[in-house]
Tab-separated table of C-alpha atoms in Angstrom:
chain	number	residue	atom	x	y	z
A	1	MET	CA	-10.882	78.188	33.614
A	2	LYS	CA	-8.864	76.061	31.511
A	3	GLY	CA	-5.374	75.321	31.807
A	4	ASN	CA	-4.562	77.296	28.734
A	5	PHE	CA	-5.736	80.920	29.258
A	6	PHE	CA	-4.750	84.797	29.838
A	7	PHE	CA	-4.784	86.514	32.499
A	8	THR	CA	-4.741	90.169	33.319
A	9	SER	CA	-4.245	92.254	36.818
A	10	GLU	CA	-3.778	95.553	37.629
A	11	SER	CA	-2.227	97.936	40.071
A	12	VAL	CA	-2.028	101.857	40.577
A	13	SER	CA	0.043	104.358	42.127
A	14	GLU	CA	0.364	105.996	45.514
A	15	GLY	CA	-1.010	108.765	43.944
A	16	HIS	CA	-3.934	107.809	42.396
A	17	PRO	CA	-6.802	109.292	44.014
A	18	ASP	CA	-8.467	106.242	45.657
A	19	LYS	CA	-4.669	104.892	47.205
A	20	VAL	CA	-4.290	108.757	48.124
A	21	CYS	CA	-7.598	107.934	50.546
A	22	ASP	CA	-6.229	104.940	51.510
A	23	ARG	CA	-2.999	106.293	52.544
A	24	ILE	CA	-4.506	109.013	54.280
A	25	SER	CA	-6.926	106.259	56.205
A	26	ASP	CA	-4.007	103.956	57.168
A	27	SER	CA	-2.018	106.892	58.496
A	28	ILE	CA	-4.530	107.577	60.783
A	29	VAL	CA	-4.686	104.571	61.812
A	30	ASP	CA	-0.702	104.239	62.608
A	31	ALA	CA	-1.499	108.035	64.511
A	32	ALA	CA	-3.739	106.008	66.741
A	33	MET	CA	-1.875	103.184	67.338
A	34	VAL	CA	1.769	105.097	68.210
A	35	GLN	CA	-0.204	106.392	71.249
A	36	ASP	CA	-3.054	103.759	72.140
A	37	PRO	CA	-1.933	100.037	70.318
A	38	ASN	CA	-5.554	99.196	71.653
A	39	SER	CA	-7.201	102.115	69.186
A	40	ARG	CA	-10.520	100.987	67.228
A	41	VAL	CA	-10.393	102.823	63.842
A	42	ALA	CA	-12.965	102.659	60.964
A	43	CYS	CA	-11.564	105.557	59.191
A	44	GLU	CA	-12.944	106.520	55.628
A	45	THR	CA	-11.495	109.187	53.673
A	46	LEU	CA	-12.794	110.884	50.082
A	47	CYS	CA	-10.473	113.601	48.167
A	48	THR	CA	-11.491	115.951	45.296
A	49	THR	CA	-10.580	119.165	43.876
A	50	GLY	CA	-8.991	121.048	46.418
A	51	LEU	CA	-10.665	118.976	48.948
A	52	ILE	CA	-10.158	116.098	51.329
A	53	ILE	CA	-13.062	114.343	53.902
A	54	VAL	CA	-12.020	112.378	56.656
A	55	SER	CA	-14.789	110.534	58.513
A	56	GLY	CA	-15.351	107.353	60.622
A	57	GLU	CA	-15.847	105.857	64.001
A	58	ILE	CA	-12.644	105.778	66.120
A	59	THR	CA	-12.525	105.560	69.806
A	60	THR	CA	-8.810	105.863	70.946
A	61	LYS	CA	-6.817	107.629	73.905
A	62	ALA	CA	-4.846	109.498	71.166
A	63	ASP	CA	-4.353	113.105	70.326
A	64	ILE	CA	-4.601	113.365	66.463
A	65	ASN	CA	-4.782	116.086	64.442
A	66	TYR	CA	-6.828	114.305	61.907
A	67	ALA	CA	-5.909	117.667	59.136
A	68	GLU	CA	-2.410	117.671	59.614
A	69	THR	CA	-2.162	113.851	59.237
A	70	ALA	CA	-3.742	113.989	56.270
A	71	ARG	CA	-1.880	116.800	54.713
A	72	GLN	CA	1.333	114.851	55.625
A	73	ALA	CA	0.090	111.689	53.789
A	74	CYS	CA	-0.727	113.287	50.724
A	75	ARG	CA	2.950	115.244	51.302
A	76	GLU	CA	4.824	112.054	51.177
A	77	ILE	CA	2.960	110.953	48.221
A	78	GLY	CA	4.141	114.123	46.156
A	79	TYR	CA	1.090	116.283	46.118
A	80	THR	CA	2.694	119.368	46.910
A	81	ASP	CA	2.500	121.459	44.081
A	82	SER	CA	-0.923	123.595	43.146
A	83	GLY	CA	0.610	123.420	39.298
A	84	ILE	CA	-0.053	119.749	39.591
A	85	GLY	CA	-3.539	119.679	40.227
A	86	PHE	CA	-3.619	119.236	44.076
A	87	ASN	CA	-1.453	120.670	46.831
A	88	ALA	CA	-1.332	119.219	50.672
A	89	ASP	CA	-0.861	122.886	52.084
A	90	SER	CA	-3.552	124.405	50.374
A	91	CYS	CA	-6.328	122.308	50.164
A	92	GLY	CA	-9.375	121.695	52.405
A	93	VAL	CA	-9.773	119.374	55.043
A	94	LEU	CA	-13.217	118.487	56.683
A	95	THR	CA	-13.616	115.814	59.401
A	96	SER	CA	-16.330	114.501	60.824
A	97	ILE	CA	-15.610	111.489	63.520
A	98	HIS	CA	-17.215	109.802	66.388
A	99	PRO	CA	-16.577	106.705	68.314
A	100	GLN	CA	-17.482	103.490	67.628
A	101	SER	CA	-20.611	102.254	68.873
A	102	PRO	CA	-20.842	100.581	72.008
A	103	ASP	CA	-23.008	97.466	70.544
A	104	ILE	CA	-20.045	97.078	68.646
A	105	SER	CA	-17.463	97.093	71.193
A	106	GLN	CA	-18.893	94.924	73.883
A	107	GLY	CA	-18.458	91.996	71.369
A	108	VAL	CA	-15.222	92.981	70.488
A	109	THR	CA	-13.658	93.715	73.789
A	110	GLU	CA	-12.847	90.514	75.637
A	111	GLY	CA	-15.004	89.976	78.388
A	112	GLU	CA	-17.604	92.514	77.676
A	113	GLY	CA	-20.007	90.428	74.939
A	114	LEU	CA	-22.139	87.026	74.962
A	115	PHE	CA	-19.063	84.955	74.086
A	116	VAL	CA	-15.614	84.583	75.886
A	117	GLY	CA	-12.647	85.750	74.364
A	118	GLN	CA	-12.317	88.524	72.049
A	119	GLY	CA	-15.185	88.575	69.402
A	120	ALA	CA	-14.870	89.569	65.576
A	121	GLY	CA	-15.354	93.219	65.134
A	122	ASP	CA	-18.009	91.930	62.032
A	123	GLN	CA	-19.082	89.207	60.234
A	124	GLY	CA	-18.059	88.356	56.718
A	125	LEU	CA	-15.723	86.069	54.600
A	126	MET	CA	-12.114	86.677	54.115
A	127	PHE	CA	-9.928	84.514	51.667
A	128	GLY	CA	-6.156	84.406	51.714
A	129	TYR	CA	-4.118	82.739	48.373
A	130	ALA	CA	-1.011	81.817	47.606
A	131	CYS	CA	0.912	80.161	44.501
A	132	ASP	CA	4.290	79.384	43.321
A	133	ASP	CA	4.112	81.509	39.972
A	134	THR	CA	6.553	83.636	41.420
A	135	PRO	CA	9.385	84.108	44.858
A	136	GLU	CA	7.122	85.693	46.554
A	137	PHE	CA	4.073	83.324	46.224
A	138	MET	CA	2.343	85.389	44.257
A	139	PRO	CA	0.216	85.369	40.803
A	140	MET	CA	2.835	86.692	38.277
A	141	SER	CA	0.007	89.578	36.812
A	142	ILE	CA	-0.481	91.280	39.818
A	143	GLN	CA	3.156	91.258	41.037
A	144	LEU	CA	4.771	92.316	38.345
A	145	ALA	CA	1.768	94.979	38.003
A	146	HIS	CA	2.894	96.441	41.205
A	147	GLN	CA	6.630	96.431	40.732
A	148	LEU	CA	6.196	98.363	37.706
A	149	MET	CA	4.515	101.036	39.717
A	150	TYR	CA	6.809	101.009	42.503
A	151	LYS	CA	9.916	101.457	40.161
A	152	LEU	CA	7.882	104.026	38.295
A	153	ALA	CA	7.521	105.698	42.017
A	154	GLU	CA	11.163	105.194	42.443
A	155	LEU	CA	12.188	107.347	39.263
A	156	ARG	CA	9.933	110.074	40.224
A	157	LYS	CA	10.793	110.812	43.450
A	158	SER	CA	14.507	110.354	42.581
A	159	GLY	CA	14.271	112.821	40.270
A	160	VAL	CA	15.195	110.281	37.129
A	161	LEU	CA	12.163	111.296	35.555
A	162	GLU	CA	11.323	114.833	36.476
A	163	TYR	CA	8.294	114.983	34.137
A	164	ILE	CA	6.560	112.534	35.786
A	165	ARG	CA	3.038	113.218	38.603
A	166	PRO	CA	1.940	110.642	41.290
A	167	ASP	CA	-1.102	109.285	39.369
A	168	SER	CA	-0.387	106.647	37.430
A	169	LYS	CA	-1.524	102.891	36.612
A	170	SER	CA	-0.110	99.542	34.991
A	171	GLN	CA	-1.668	96.472	33.689
A	172	VAL	CA	0.031	93.057	33.029
A	173	THR	CA	-1.362	90.142	30.987
A	174	VAL	CA	0.049	86.954	31.411
A	175	GLU	CA	-0.311	83.671	28.959
A	176	TYR	CA	-0.672	80.225	30.898
A	177	GLU	CA	0.206	77.195	29.611
A	178	ALA	CA	-0.858	74.045	32.145
A	179	TRP	CA	-1.748	76.494	34.780
A	180	ARG	CA	2.009	77.689	34.007
A	181	PRO	CA	3.203	81.151	33.316
A	182	LYS	CA	4.500	81.109	29.950
A	183	ARG	CA	5.037	84.753	28.761
A	184	ILE	CA	3.775	87.985	29.245
A	185	ASP	CA	1.139	88.882	26.546
A	186	ALA	CA	0.449	92.763	27.395
A	187	VAL	CA	1.664	95.151	29.129
A	188	VAL	CA	0.304	98.580	30.164
A	189	ILE	CA	1.144	101.542	31.732
A	190	SER	CA	-0.299	105.279	31.866
A	191	THR	CA	1.183	107.912	33.791
A	192	GLN	CA	0.171	111.471	34.919
A	193	HIS	CA	2.870	113.931	33.232
A	194	ALA	CA	4.070	117.132	32.742
A	195	GLU	CA	2.480	119.258	29.857
A	196	ASP	CA	5.623	119.954	28.061
A	197	VAL	CA	6.777	116.341	27.812
A	198	SER	CA	5.933	114.278	24.496
A	199	LEU	CA	4.644	111.250	24.197
A	200	GLU	CA	7.544	109.936	22.392
A	201	THR	CA	9.578	110.727	25.211
A	202	ILE	CA	7.145	109.162	27.562
A	203	GLN	CA	6.678	106.089	25.963
A	204	LYS	CA	10.632	105.426	25.436
A	205	ASP	CA	11.411	105.966	28.997
A	206	MET	CA	8.814	103.802	30.250
A	207	GLU	CA	9.794	101.077	28.064
A	208	LYS	CA	13.667	101.565	29.048
A	209	PHE	CA	13.503	102.546	32.515
A	210	VAL	CA	10.468	100.581	33.638
A	211	ILE	CA	9.214	97.649	31.725
A	212	ARG	CA	12.869	96.334	30.897
A	213	GLU	CA	14.054	97.175	34.041
A	214	VAL	CA	11.339	95.295	36.199
A	215	ILE	CA	10.061	92.505	34.045
A	216	PRO	CA	12.997	89.509	33.039
A	217	PRO	CA	13.873	89.145	29.295
A	218	LYS	CA	12.561	85.899	29.349
A	219	TRP	CA	9.221	86.793	29.467
A	220	LEU	CA	8.929	89.424	26.719
A	221	ASP	CA	9.122	88.276	22.858
A	222	ASP	CA	8.333	89.970	19.808
A	223	ARG	CA	4.638	89.106	20.241
A	224	THR	CA	4.542	91.210	23.732
A	225	LYS	CA	2.149	94.189	23.262
A	226	ILE	CA	3.138	97.423	25.106
A	227	TYR	CA	0.772	100.290	25.045
A	228	ILE	CA	2.306	103.576	27.116
A	229	ASN	CA	-0.317	106.407	27.747
A	230	PRO	CA	-2.883	105.216	25.028
A	231	THR	CA	-5.109	107.761	25.053
A	232	GLY	CA	-2.355	110.086	23.813
A	233	ARG	CA	-1.937	112.615	26.984
A	234	PHE	CA	-2.374	112.123	30.595
A	235	VAL	CA	-1.786	115.957	32.351
A	236	VAL	CA	-5.086	116.042	34.652
A	237	GLY	CA	-4.935	113.499	37.276
A	238	GLY	CA	-4.824	112.455	41.011
A	239	PRO	CA	-7.667	113.904	43.449
A	240	HIS	CA	-8.155	116.811	40.448
A	241	GLY	CA	-9.044	114.417	37.706
A	242	ASP	CA	-11.428	111.649	39.745
A	243	THR	CA	-12.730	111.231	42.778
A	244	GLY	CA	-11.111	109.262	45.213
A	245	LEU	CA	-12.546	107.178	48.055
A	246	THR	CA	-11.158	104.511	50.473
A	247	GLY	CA	-11.295	101.266	49.621
A	248	ARG	CA	-12.145	100.804	45.918
A	249	LYS	CA	-8.959	99.172	45.253
A	250	ILE	CA	-9.568	95.649	46.864
A	251	ILE	CA	-8.573	93.769	44.271
A	252	CYS	CA	-5.404	95.590	43.760
A	253	ASP	CA	-4.676	95.230	47.426
A	254	THR	CA	-4.798	91.410	46.968
A	255	TYR	CA	-4.068	89.327	44.348
A	256	GLY	CA	-5.119	91.035	40.999
A	257	GLY	CA	-8.434	88.626	40.926
A	258	MET	CA	-6.734	85.171	40.638
A	259	GLY	CA	-7.905	84.398	44.392
A	260	ARG	CA	-11.341	85.572	45.633
A	261	HIS	CA	-11.847	88.190	47.509
A	262	GLY	CA	-14.672	88.388	50.395
A	263	GLY	CA	-15.765	91.825	49.564
A	264	GLY	CA	-14.080	94.146	52.395
A	265	ALA	CA	-11.517	96.845	52.514
A	266	PHE	CA	-8.208	96.896	54.682
A	267	SER	CA	-7.160	100.265	54.584
A	268	GLY	CA	-8.541	102.645	57.562
A	269	LYS	CA	-9.277	99.568	59.622
A	270	ASP	CA	-7.500	98.531	63.161
A	271	CYS	CA	-6.641	94.906	63.403
A	272	THR	CA	-9.925	94.079	65.397
A	273	LYS	CA	-11.794	94.188	62.004
A	274	VAL	CA	-11.530	90.662	60.524
A	275	ASP	CA	-11.929	92.076	57.377
A	276	ARG	CA	-8.445	93.343	57.263
A	277	SER	CA	-6.497	90.742	60.269
A	278	ALA	CA	-8.170	87.480	58.822
A	279	ALA	CA	-7.117	87.946	55.365
A	280	TYR	CA	-4.170	88.528	56.526
A	281	ALA	CA	-4.018	85.419	58.561
A	282	ALA	CA	-5.350	83.498	55.787
A	283	ARG	CA	-2.546	84.957	53.403
A	284	TYR	CA	-0.376	83.115	56.012
A	285	ALA	CA	-1.927	80.015	56.611
A	286	ALA	CA	-1.966	79.677	52.680
A	287	LYS	CA	1.527	80.911	51.977
A	288	ASN	CA	3.066	78.537	53.980
A	289	VAL	CA	1.419	75.895	52.300
A	290	VAL	CA	2.692	76.549	49.527
A	291	ALA	CA	6.404	77.358	50.658
A	292	ALA	CA	6.357	73.696	52.787
A	293	GLY	CA	5.781	72.184	49.055
A	294	LEU	CA	2.516	70.681	50.036
A	295	ALA	CA	0.627	72.330	47.275
A	296	TRP	CA	1.379	74.688	44.276
A	297	LYS	CA	-1.529	76.636	44.655
A	298	CYS	CA	-3.341	77.184	48.029
A	299	GLU	CA	-6.889	79.602	48.946
A	300	VAL	CA	-7.682	79.437	52.412
A	301	ALA	CA	-11.521	81.399	53.067
A	302	LEU	CA	-12.703	82.307	56.638
A	303	SER	CA	-16.250	83.356	57.928
A	304	TYR	CA	-16.950	85.314	61.404
A	305	ALA	CA	-20.238	86.368	63.088
A	306	ILE	CA	-19.864	89.573	65.339
A	307	GLY	CA	-18.843	89.143	68.587
A	308	VAL	CA	-17.782	85.668	68.302
A	309	SER	CA	-14.355	84.291	68.544
A	310	GLU	CA	-13.886	81.459	66.658
A	311	PRO	CA	-14.011	81.657	62.900
A	312	ILE	CA	-17.904	80.101	61.728
A	313	SER	CA	-16.151	78.457	58.677
A	314	VAL	CA	-12.127	77.215	57.573
A	315	ASN	CA	-12.371	76.160	54.107
A	316	ILE	CA	-9.229	74.955	51.975
A	317	ASP	CA	-8.861	74.558	48.495
A	318	THR	CA	-5.888	73.551	46.461
A	319	PHE	CA	-7.199	73.170	43.203
A	320	ASN	CA	-6.573	69.922	43.057
A	321	THR	CA	-2.883	70.660	43.387
A	322	ALA	CA	-2.104	69.101	47.023
A	323	LYS	CA	0.889	66.340	47.231
A	324	VAL	CA	-0.492	65.035	50.463
A	325	ASP	CA	-4.236	64.256	51.057
A	326	GLU	CA	-6.376	67.196	51.262
A	327	ASP	CA	-8.246	66.848	54.373
A	328	LEU	CA	-5.293	65.697	56.095
A	329	LEU	CA	-3.764	69.185	55.286
A	330	SER	CA	-7.018	71.147	56.211
A	331	LYS	CA	-6.444	69.778	59.948
A	332	ALA	CA	-2.846	70.485	59.693
A	333	ILE	CA	-3.923	73.616	58.735
A	334	ARG	CA	-6.514	74.265	61.309
A	335	ASP	CA	-3.740	72.465	64.203
A	336	CYS	CA	-1.297	75.060	63.250
A	337	PHE	CA	-2.965	78.360	62.879
A	338	ASP	CA	-4.645	80.232	65.449
A	339	PHE	CA	-7.736	82.017	63.245
A	340	THR	CA	-9.388	83.726	66.504
A	341	PRO	CA	-8.990	87.591	66.160
A	342	GLY	CA	-7.434	87.391	69.504
A	343	GLY	CA	-4.459	84.979	68.181
A	344	ILE	CA	-4.482	86.175	64.747
A	345	ILE	CA	-3.602	89.860	66.781
A	346	GLU	CA	-1.272	88.197	68.882
A	347	ASP	CA	0.585	85.805	66.570
A	348	LEU	CA	1.389	88.437	63.474
A	349	ASN	CA	1.774	91.462	66.273
A	350	LEU	CA	-0.547	93.832	64.763
A	351	ARG	CA	-1.012	96.249	67.354
A	352	ARG	CA	1.816	98.394	65.510
A	353	PRO	CA	1.838	101.355	63.561
A	354	ILE	CA	2.895	99.453	60.385
A	355	TYR	CA	-0.370	100.162	58.036
A	356	THR	CA	0.232	103.703	55.827
A	357	LYS	CA	3.201	101.488	53.600
A	358	THR	CA	0.324	98.978	53.132
A	359	SER	CA	-1.744	101.130	51.445
A	360	SER	CA	0.175	100.942	48.152
A	361	TYR	CA	1.502	98.513	46.070
A	362	GLY	CA	0.095	95.469	47.730
A	363	HIS	CA	-1.034	93.990	51.003
A	364	PHE	CA	0.837	90.657	50.057
A	365	GLY	CA	3.992	89.664	48.341
A	366	ARG	CA	6.279	92.077	50.034
A	367	ASN	CA	9.528	91.691	51.583
A	368	ASP	CA	9.057	93.323	54.384
A	369	PRO	CA	9.645	92.321	57.960
A	370	ASP	CA	6.678	94.521	59.515
A	371	PHE	CA	4.407	92.119	57.066
A	372	THR	CA	4.518	89.399	59.703
A	373	TRP	CA	1.491	87.540	57.506
A	374	GLU	CA	4.285	87.030	54.371
A	375	HIS	CA	6.624	84.932	56.975
A	376	THR	CA	6.833	81.565	56.475
A	377	ASP	CA	7.731	79.917	60.017
A	378	LYS	CA	4.977	77.673	59.616
A	379	VAL	CA	6.658	75.296	57.469
A	380	ASP	CA	7.909	73.026	59.893
A	381	GLU	CA	5.256	73.175	61.773
A	382	LEU	CA	3.035	72.062	59.240
A	383	LYS	CA	4.996	69.179	57.787
A	384	LYS	CA	5.664	67.335	61.370
A	385	ALA	CA	1.776	67.837	61.727
A	386	LEU	CA	1.407	65.795	58.595
A	387	GLY	CA	4.313	63.317	59.466
A	388	LEU	CA	6.517	64.744	56.974
């Protein structure tokens, strides 16, 4: 990619059908964690017109009412009226749950597998990314796209915009010059709405109450293109308009396409699954590197073998932006961060019911104390390891 380019990222609201499924799956993870922090959860959800299907491999001491947990997740989103296409209290809920495979369990449980220590729950590769585009150390396009969706949800839930329905999407295109954000070239918002509201009203309100409130004026100019409900109508939405599945919005969940992705989804998985926990750990390391001023872009790549504690590989890429020797930086990261599954879980305190709120508006770039992988408490340790 050249130093001058346009880059686009999208976000979707909690009422998007795929995000409905992510929230249900993560609500089940949390329900298990409340009663049994050592629960093993791999939960997948499908939702469509009038129906939720919950399936997966779950081993837990917790007593979970899966149907009620799914319904409550939908209620919290706002799907409580059949008139908008989906009703948490009248839809059908089917469940098919069985325990985790003992062959997998013995590789994850400390002292039971072929290797010493708690092993990874699966093979795979995970990436963490950070850059100095924004105060949150996230690419600007995805950060603003999330903020637009979060603001729209606030306006819907507070009743300021009563005609808005839960299903929405946003998209932001940033123009970069010499690798730095220069301006916003385009903003797209598509939102589900009541049938009796005019497109003109929606377009006016989205620009006034959402776009102009979220995006600082310095990034918008007279060449910025704004598209609001560009089909002209978005009444049918949510699970009634499109079937949803857990784990289909992994780029929205991470870096909007700016950083690489190993392919594994996060939602519905407990912290022994490195798809989730190692991706958090990689972000934790990359963010601390950038926050320490050691580089203005950083990507950390990890890979694992099932049942093995130590990562198979650890790779650091600063895209030629490092302010110190990259080999020394790589060694410092390995010295300062424990990338074993057990170490990640302990260092980030992941055996807690914190996952439902990760299911919408991104797993990264969030100012929430429960998002421990967003802390920058390793800055001084990294500098010390480098002799700075």
